[in-house]
Amino acid sequence: MKEIIGNLLKKENVRQNLSSLRQEIKDENALAEALKLLAGEDELLVSFMGADDAKTRKNAALLIGDLHMSQLSDEVFKAYEAEQMRFVKGSYLAALSQLDCKELLPQLMERAKELEHMTVTAENRKHIEEELNEINKILIKYNGIKHHTPVLEGVKAELLLMTNRLHREVVRRQIPVKDTKLHPLGVLVKTDNIPLIMQVRTFRKMYFTIHAASLLPKDAQEAAGLLAESDMYDILRRMHREGGPFYYRIESTADAVYQSRLAKAIDMHFAGRMINSPNDYDVVIKLIPTKNDNYFVCMRLCSIQDNRFAYRKNVLPTSMHPSQAALIVSLAKPYLKETAQIMDPFCGVGTLLIERAHLVPAREIYATDTYGDAITMGRENAAFAKTRINFIHRDFFDFRHDYKFDELITDMPVRNRQTKAEMELFYERFFDKAAEHLVSGGIIVMYSNEIGFVKKQIRLRVEYRLLQETCILDKNDFYLFVIRYED
């Protein structure tokens, strides 16, 4: 460290030593030491931004940013304005993003407007995108984003309700409008009443379809051009009271390099009407890969609040998604009765029970779990849902109760470190215990990926009869079982 800075003070091998120092100060302790050694040397660093060598100027600016030397913000901006090499200009802005440059916002906003209306050529496109991207980061840092107010009724929209692939028809039947059709990813709906659609609980997320001339290719510039020519921006304008700019993030399994290039290209093509802002946004542009290496594109509007599952304040990594729980109870609905006394032996945070009670009211609901935090979380979720559930911190196999239940409904624990023999014994004990707690004619509504153990227990026990077997997730062999118990 001392040798590197000593060489800089002597102006020896400046470009190389600037680069080396930037690597050294990634450690916080080294950063503090560098600031001490460079105390009083502001003019030296500024002089490096005036060097003949472009890469030296670039490294000098980036180093000032890395050192958080906000007292040099004006000097960095002056160097930025004077810079003639386009590939260097973005580096000055990247440095400013790490400094206190609030006083420079008016100049930066003016520069952003110039860039948005600049003639783009093959030679300057990359550098204009980089500049605009860095300026937008700074503007968002200080100004935040302008959030939009959605228009939920009276505006025609085509929605894609993403849902379980195997049970799209279940969701479709629940949609209270006629203009619907199945889509590989869910159900397409045309409506002018979004609140009505948001009453359906069995879809996972709601997206707006974007009509582009074709699927998006892996060429970021071509893809951004297709989006600019699509109805994407028109949808955003129609669905909100305010105009642009609209702040967005890209959501995709595509590699980070492609996403970054696409975001920069979108910012350019939309000339300030859409701005990439990964940490604060109203719009999610979702890219879904196809078999032909293209991307299907749609968008989610975060300005539209989805309050269907607002009760779910607490969640565990193993918790079932509420739309999945809603789907399961919808499929089991023919066997659910009102005023039933029901219990979930492995309740987690209570999602399945809450959705069960929402669909068909129950008389009394009990829930057990061995994980104390889950019980606490479940109580809070149930209170938010205004659903009365008696949560008990206890092992189901030790649970005792004065009367029997009409229904056991549960998401069975998955096999982790247990052996096959241990899991088989677990299911054997479960069916033994279930017989103690069910009235004759009572049912078990079970979500499980251990189809072999479930079928074996039913086959060995004359008191149980399988009423329904429905595949929910074929990839992992998760099934819904509805089983009747007869004493």
Tab-separated table of C-alpha atoms in Angstrom, residues 89-346:
chain	number	residue	atom	x	y	z
A	89	LYS	CA	-17.228	9.484	-19.574
A	90	GLY	CA	-19.259	6.808	-17.822
A	91	SER	CA	-16.435	6.280	-15.325
A	92	TYR	CA	-16.711	9.849	-14.048
A	93	LEU	CA	-20.430	9.302	-13.463
A	94	ALA	CA	-19.768	5.975	-11.734
A	95	ALA	CA	-17.403	7.868	-9.424
A	96	LEU	CA	-19.989	10.585	-8.748
A	97	SER	CA	-22.532	7.925	-7.758
A	98	GLN	CA	-20.283	7.135	-4.767
A	99	LEU	CA	-19.888	10.790	-3.786
A	100	ASP	CA	-22.164	13.450	-2.354
A	101	CYS	CA	-23.145	15.225	-5.568
A	102	LYS	CA	-26.595	16.550	-4.707
A	103	GLU	CA	-25.634	20.065	-5.828
A	104	LEU	CA	-24.945	18.709	-9.309
A	105	LEU	CA	-28.450	17.272	-9.883
A	106	PRO	CA	-29.677	20.128	-12.155
A	107	GLN	CA	-26.681	19.683	-14.487
A	108	LEU	CA	-27.084	15.908	-14.470
A	109	MET	CA	-30.785	16.141	-15.286
A	110	GLU	CA	-30.001	18.446	-18.185
A	111	ARG	CA	-27.346	16.053	-19.448
A	112	ALA	CA	-29.805	13.149	-19.241
A	113	LYS	CA	-32.231	15.045	-21.501
A	114	GLU	CA	-29.428	15.667	-24.005
A	115	LEU	CA	-28.536	11.978	-24.065
A	116	GLU	CA	-32.171	10.900	-24.486
A	117	HIS	CA	-32.525	13.040	-27.612
A	118	MET	CA	-29.091	12.385	-29.064
A	119	THR	CA	-28.823	10.704	-32.453
A	120	VAL	CA	-27.802	7.123	-31.808
A	121	THR	CA	-25.332	5.369	-34.067
A	122	ALA	CA	-23.667	1.981	-33.957
A	123	GLU	CA	-20.483	3.689	-32.729
A	124	ASN	CA	-21.972	5.740	-29.875
A	125	ARG	CA	-24.842	3.558	-28.698
A	126	LYS	CA	-22.935	1.665	-26.011
A	127	HIS	CA	-21.416	4.784	-24.498
A	128	ILE	CA	-24.677	6.759	-24.506
A	129	GLU	CA	-26.394	3.852	-22.764
A	130	GLU	CA	-23.652	3.722	-20.136
A	131	GLU	CA	-23.814	7.460	-19.435
A	132	LEU	CA	-27.584	7.505	-19.222
A	133	ASN	CA	-27.617	4.471	-16.952
A	134	GLU	CA	-25.118	6.032	-14.527
A	135	ILE	CA	-26.947	9.386	-14.463
A	136	ASN	CA	-30.270	7.672	-13.756
A	137	LYS	CA	-28.691	5.809	-10.829
A	138	ILE	CA	-27.625	9.143	-9.308
A	139	LEU	CA	-31.000	10.811	-9.908
A	140	ILE	CA	-32.868	7.899	-8.329
A	141	LYS	CA	-30.450	7.897	-5.394
A	142	TYR	CA	-31.436	11.462	-4.473
A	143	ASN	CA	-34.929	11.901	-5.883
A	144	GLY	CA	-36.315	8.394	-5.502
A	145	ILE	CA	-38.911	7.383	-8.063
A	146	LYS	CA	-42.319	8.779	-8.865
A	147	HIS	CA	-44.811	6.067	-7.956
A	148	HIS	CA	-47.973	5.794	-10.023
A	149	THR	CA	-51.662	5.473	-9.212
A	150	PRO	CA	-53.362	2.577	-11.034
A	151	VAL	CA	-56.698	2.759	-12.834
A	152	LEU	CA	-58.467	-0.476	-11.898
A	153	GLU	CA	-61.880	-0.131	-13.511
A	154	GLY	CA	-63.159	1.036	-16.870
A	155	VAL	CA	-59.936	0.327	-18.779
A	156	LYS	CA	-59.739	-2.763	-20.953
A	157	ALA	CA	-56.802	-5.021	-20.202
A	158	GLU	CA	-55.577	-8.462	-21.196
A	159	LEU	CA	-54.257	-10.294	-18.161
A	160	LEU	CA	-52.254	-13.454	-17.758
A	161	LEU	CA	-53.064	-15.165	-14.484
A	162	MET	CA	-50.122	-17.452	-13.826
A	163	THR	CA	-51.068	-20.625	-12.057
A	164	ASN	CA	-50.426	-24.324	-11.598
A	165	ARG	CA	-50.015	-25.803	-15.082
A	166	LEU	CA	-52.062	-28.914	-14.307
A	167	HIS	CA	-55.028	-27.022	-12.925
A	168	ARG	CA	-55.519	-24.034	-15.183
A	169	GLU	CA	-59.103	-25.105	-15.802
A	170	VAL	CA	-59.867	-24.880	-12.071
A	171	VAL	CA	-58.736	-21.260	-12.076
A	172	ARG	CA	-60.565	-20.529	-15.305
A	173	ARG	CA	-63.886	-21.752	-13.881
A	174	GLN	CA	-63.508	-19.390	-10.926
A	175	ILE	CA	-62.967	-16.260	-13.040
A	176	PRO	CA	-66.195	-14.211	-13.031
A	177	VAL	CA	-65.928	-13.028	-16.673
A	178	LYS	CA	-66.621	-14.826	-19.933
A	179	ASP	CA	-63.668	-13.776	-22.079
A	180	THR	CA	-61.054	-16.276	-20.896
A	181	LYS	CA	-58.856	-18.914	-22.468
A	182	LEU	CA	-56.122	-21.261	-21.374
A	183	HIS	CA	-52.474	-20.293	-21.862
A	184	PRO	CA	-49.378	-22.491	-21.334
A	185	LEU	CA	-48.521	-20.380	-18.281
A	186	GLY	CA	-52.010	-19.969	-16.860
A	187	VAL	CA	-55.234	-18.287	-17.966
A	188	LEU	CA	-55.698	-15.305	-20.281
A	189	VAL	CA	-58.456	-12.916	-19.243
A	190	LYS	CA	-59.851	-9.834	-20.959
A	191	THR	CA	-61.588	-7.488	-18.547
A	192	ASP	CA	-62.187	-3.870	-17.594
A	193	ASN	CA	-62.685	-4.710	-13.912
A	194	ILE	CA	-59.452	-5.791	-12.235
A	195	PRO	CA	-60.862	-5.774	-8.651
A	196	LEU	CA	-63.302	-8.469	-9.761
A	197	ILE	CA	-60.432	-10.638	-11.006
A	198	MET	CA	-58.503	-10.092	-7.769
A	199	GLN	CA	-61.227	-11.959	-5.886
A	200	VAL	CA	-59.937	-15.220	-7.383
A	201	ARG	CA	-57.451	-16.779	-4.969
A	202	THR	CA	-56.081	-19.710	-6.968
A	203	PHE	CA	-53.756	-17.881	-9.353
A	204	ARG	CA	-50.264	-17.017	-8.202
A	205	LYS	CA	-49.537	-13.661	-9.883
A	206	MET	CA	-51.229	-11.361	-12.360
A	207	TYR	CA	-49.329	-10.105	-15.406
A	208	PHE	CA	-50.265	-7.895	-18.340
A	209	THR	CA	-49.606	-9.388	-21.747
A	210	ILE	CA	-47.344	-7.390	-24.064
A	211	HIS	CA	-48.034	-7.671	-27.767
A	212	ALA	CA	-44.706	-7.506	-29.594
A	213	ALA	CA	-44.084	-8.443	-33.219
A	214	SER	CA	-42.346	-11.609	-32.053
A	215	LEU	CA	-40.783	-13.304	-29.075
A	216	LEU	CA	-37.774	-11.412	-27.764
A	217	PRO	CA	-34.447	-12.614	-29.176
A	218	LYS	CA	-31.169	-12.905	-27.287
A	219	ASP	CA	-29.893	-9.786	-29.038
A	220	ALA	CA	-30.561	-7.063	-26.433
A	221	GLN	CA	-30.808	-4.215	-28.961
A	222	GLU	CA	-33.270	-6.073	-31.145
A	223	ALA	CA	-35.309	-7.107	-28.098
A	224	ALA	CA	-35.497	-3.516	-26.810
A	225	GLY	CA	-36.558	-2.371	-30.275
A	226	LEU	CA	-39.412	-4.883	-30.269
A	227	LEU	CA	-40.542	-3.648	-26.852
A	228	ALA	CA	-40.426	-0.033	-28.049
A	229	GLU	CA	-42.680	-0.953	-30.970
A	230	SER	CA	-45.026	-3.049	-28.796
A	231	ASP	CA	-48.015	-1.854	-26.766
A	232	MET	CA	-46.048	-1.980	-23.478
A	233	TYR	CA	-45.814	1.769	-22.893
A	234	ASP	CA	-49.381	2.313	-24.067
A	235	ILE	CA	-50.603	-0.201	-21.466
A	236	LEU	CA	-48.670	1.606	-18.737
A	237	ARG	CA	-50.211	4.939	-19.729
A	238	ARG	CA	-53.748	3.546	-19.875
A	239	MET	CA	-53.448	1.738	-16.548
A	240	HIS	CA	-52.175	4.748	-14.577
A	241	ARG	CA	-53.405	8.241	-13.862
A	242	GLU	CA	-49.970	9.760	-14.277
A	243	GLY	CA	-47.624	9.676	-17.263
A	244	GLY	CA	-44.015	8.537	-17.402
A	245	PRO	CA	-41.312	7.996	-16.648
A	246	PHE	CA	-42.065	4.471	-15.441
A	247	TYR	CA	-39.400	2.792	-13.326
A	248	TYR	CA	-38.885	-0.914	-13.900
A	249	ARG	CA	-36.754	-3.934	-13.175
A	250	ILE	CA	-36.191	-7.007	-15.322
A	251	GLU	CA	-37.065	-10.397	-13.854
A	252	SER	CA	-35.638	-13.395	-15.657
A	253	THR	CA	-33.511	-16.506	-15.455
A	254	ALA	CA	-31.439	-15.038	-18.285
A	255	ASP	CA	-27.812	-14.318	-17.495
A	256	ALA	CA	-27.004	-11.043	-15.761
A	257	VAL	CA	-25.037	-9.697	-18.735
A	258	TYR	CA	-28.037	-10.003	-21.058
A	259	GLN	CA	-30.358	-8.410	-18.504
A	260	SER	CA	-27.960	-5.490	-18.037
A	261	ARG	CA	-27.615	-4.945	-21.787
A	262	LEU	CA	-31.359	-5.166	-22.288
A	263	ALA	CA	-32.053	-2.641	-19.508
A	264	LYS	CA	-29.611	-0.149	-21.004
A	265	ALA	CA	-31.127	-0.659	-24.442
A	266	ILE	CA	-34.676	-0.176	-23.115
A	267	ASP	CA	-33.648	3.076	-21.416
A	268	MET	CA	-32.264	4.287	-24.733
A	269	HIS	CA	-35.175	3.212	-26.920
A	270	PHE	CA	-37.754	4.773	-24.610
A	271	ALA	CA	-35.777	8.028	-24.252
A	272	GLY	CA	-36.535	8.711	-20.596
A	273	ARG	CA	-40.076	7.309	-20.601
A	274	MET	CA	-38.856	4.100	-18.943
A	275	ILE	CA	-35.944	3.947	-16.507
A	276	ASN	CA	-34.244	0.903	-15.057
A	277	SER	CA	-34.381	1.007	-11.243
A	278	PRO	CA	-33.791	-2.494	-9.782
A	279	ASN	CA	-34.324	-1.454	-6.159
A	280	ASP	CA	-37.379	0.806	-6.445
A	281	TYR	CA	-39.885	0.302	-9.241
A	282	ASP	CA	-43.533	0.128	-10.273
A	283	VAL	CA	-43.091	-2.268	-13.188
A	284	VAL	CA	-41.563	-5.746	-13.462
A	285	ILE	CA	-40.730	-6.814	-17.014
A	286	LYS	CA	-40.731	-10.602	-16.904
A	287	LEU	CA	-38.842	-12.658	-19.467
A	288	ILE	CA	-39.695	-16.354	-19.698
A	289	PRO	CA	-37.363	-18.523	-21.811
A	290	THR	CA	-38.870	-20.660	-24.556
A	291	LYS	CA	-37.637	-23.879	-26.140
A	292	ASN	CA	-36.286	-21.905	-29.113
A	293	ASP	CA	-33.958	-19.717	-27.027
A	294	ASN	CA	-36.273	-16.722	-27.231
A	295	TYR	CA	-38.213	-15.001	-24.453
A	296	PHE	CA	-41.922	-14.628	-23.875
A	297	VAL	CA	-42.446	-11.227	-22.272
A	298	CYS	CA	-45.140	-9.868	-19.968
A	299	MET	CA	-45.203	-7.346	-17.126
A	300	ARG	CA	-46.450	-7.063	-13.588
A	301	LEU	CA	-47.620	-3.718	-12.219
A	302	CYS	CA	-46.481	-3.312	-8.619
A	303	SER	CA	-48.666	-0.212	-8.432
A	304	ILE	CA	-51.641	-2.617	-8.250
A	305	GLN	CA	-51.805	-3.968	-4.730
A	306	ASP	CA	-52.595	-7.670	-4.376
A	307	ASN	CA	-54.346	-7.893	-1.010
A	308	ARG	CA	-55.748	-11.395	-1.412
A	309	PHE	CA	-53.331	-12.815	1.139
A	310	ALA	CA	-52.607	-9.702	3.183
A	311	TYR	CA	-53.012	-11.790	6.341
A	312	ARG	CA	-49.764	-13.630	5.602
A	313	LYS	CA	-47.436	-11.457	7.632
A	314	ASN	CA	-45.292	-14.393	8.735
A	315	VAL	CA	-43.808	-17.114	6.602
A	316	LEU	CA	-41.274	-19.939	6.916
A	317	PRO	CA	-39.021	-21.313	4.138
A	318	THR	CA	-41.161	-24.458	4.102
A	319	SER	CA	-44.486	-22.595	4.021
A	320	MET	CA	-46.930	-23.319	1.247
A	321	HIS	CA	-47.809	-20.406	-1.047
A	322	PRO	CA	-51.360	-19.243	-0.254
A	323	SER	CA	-52.486	-19.571	-3.884
A	324	GLN	CA	-51.391	-23.224	-3.737
A	325	ALA	CA	-53.327	-23.682	-0.509
A	326	ALA	CA	-56.374	-22.059	-2.137
A	327	LEU	CA	-56.057	-24.428	-5.102
A	328	ILE	CA	-55.843	-27.492	-2.851
A	329	VAL	CA	-58.950	-26.623	-0.860
A	330	SER	CA	-60.786	-25.752	-4.089
A	331	LEU	CA	-60.036	-29.206	-5.464
A	332	ALA	CA	-61.147	-30.805	-2.205
A	333	LYS	CA	-64.254	-28.616	-1.844
A	334	PRO	CA	-66.816	-31.339	-2.734
A	335	TYR	CA	-65.773	-33.174	0.440
A	336	LEU	CA	-65.656	-30.175	2.783
A	337	LYS	CA	-68.688	-29.413	4.887
A	338	GLU	CA	-69.760	-26.301	6.709
A	339	THR	CA	-69.671	-26.245	10.502
A	340	ALA	CA	-67.070	-29.034	10.480
A	341	GLN	CA	-64.643	-29.461	13.333
A	342	ILE	CA	-61.247	-29.573	11.668
A	343	MET	CA	-57.590	-29.904	12.587
A	344	ASP	CA	-54.181	-29.498	10.947
A	345	PRO	CA	-51.619	-31.791	12.645
A	346	PHE	CA	-48.596	-30.060	11.042
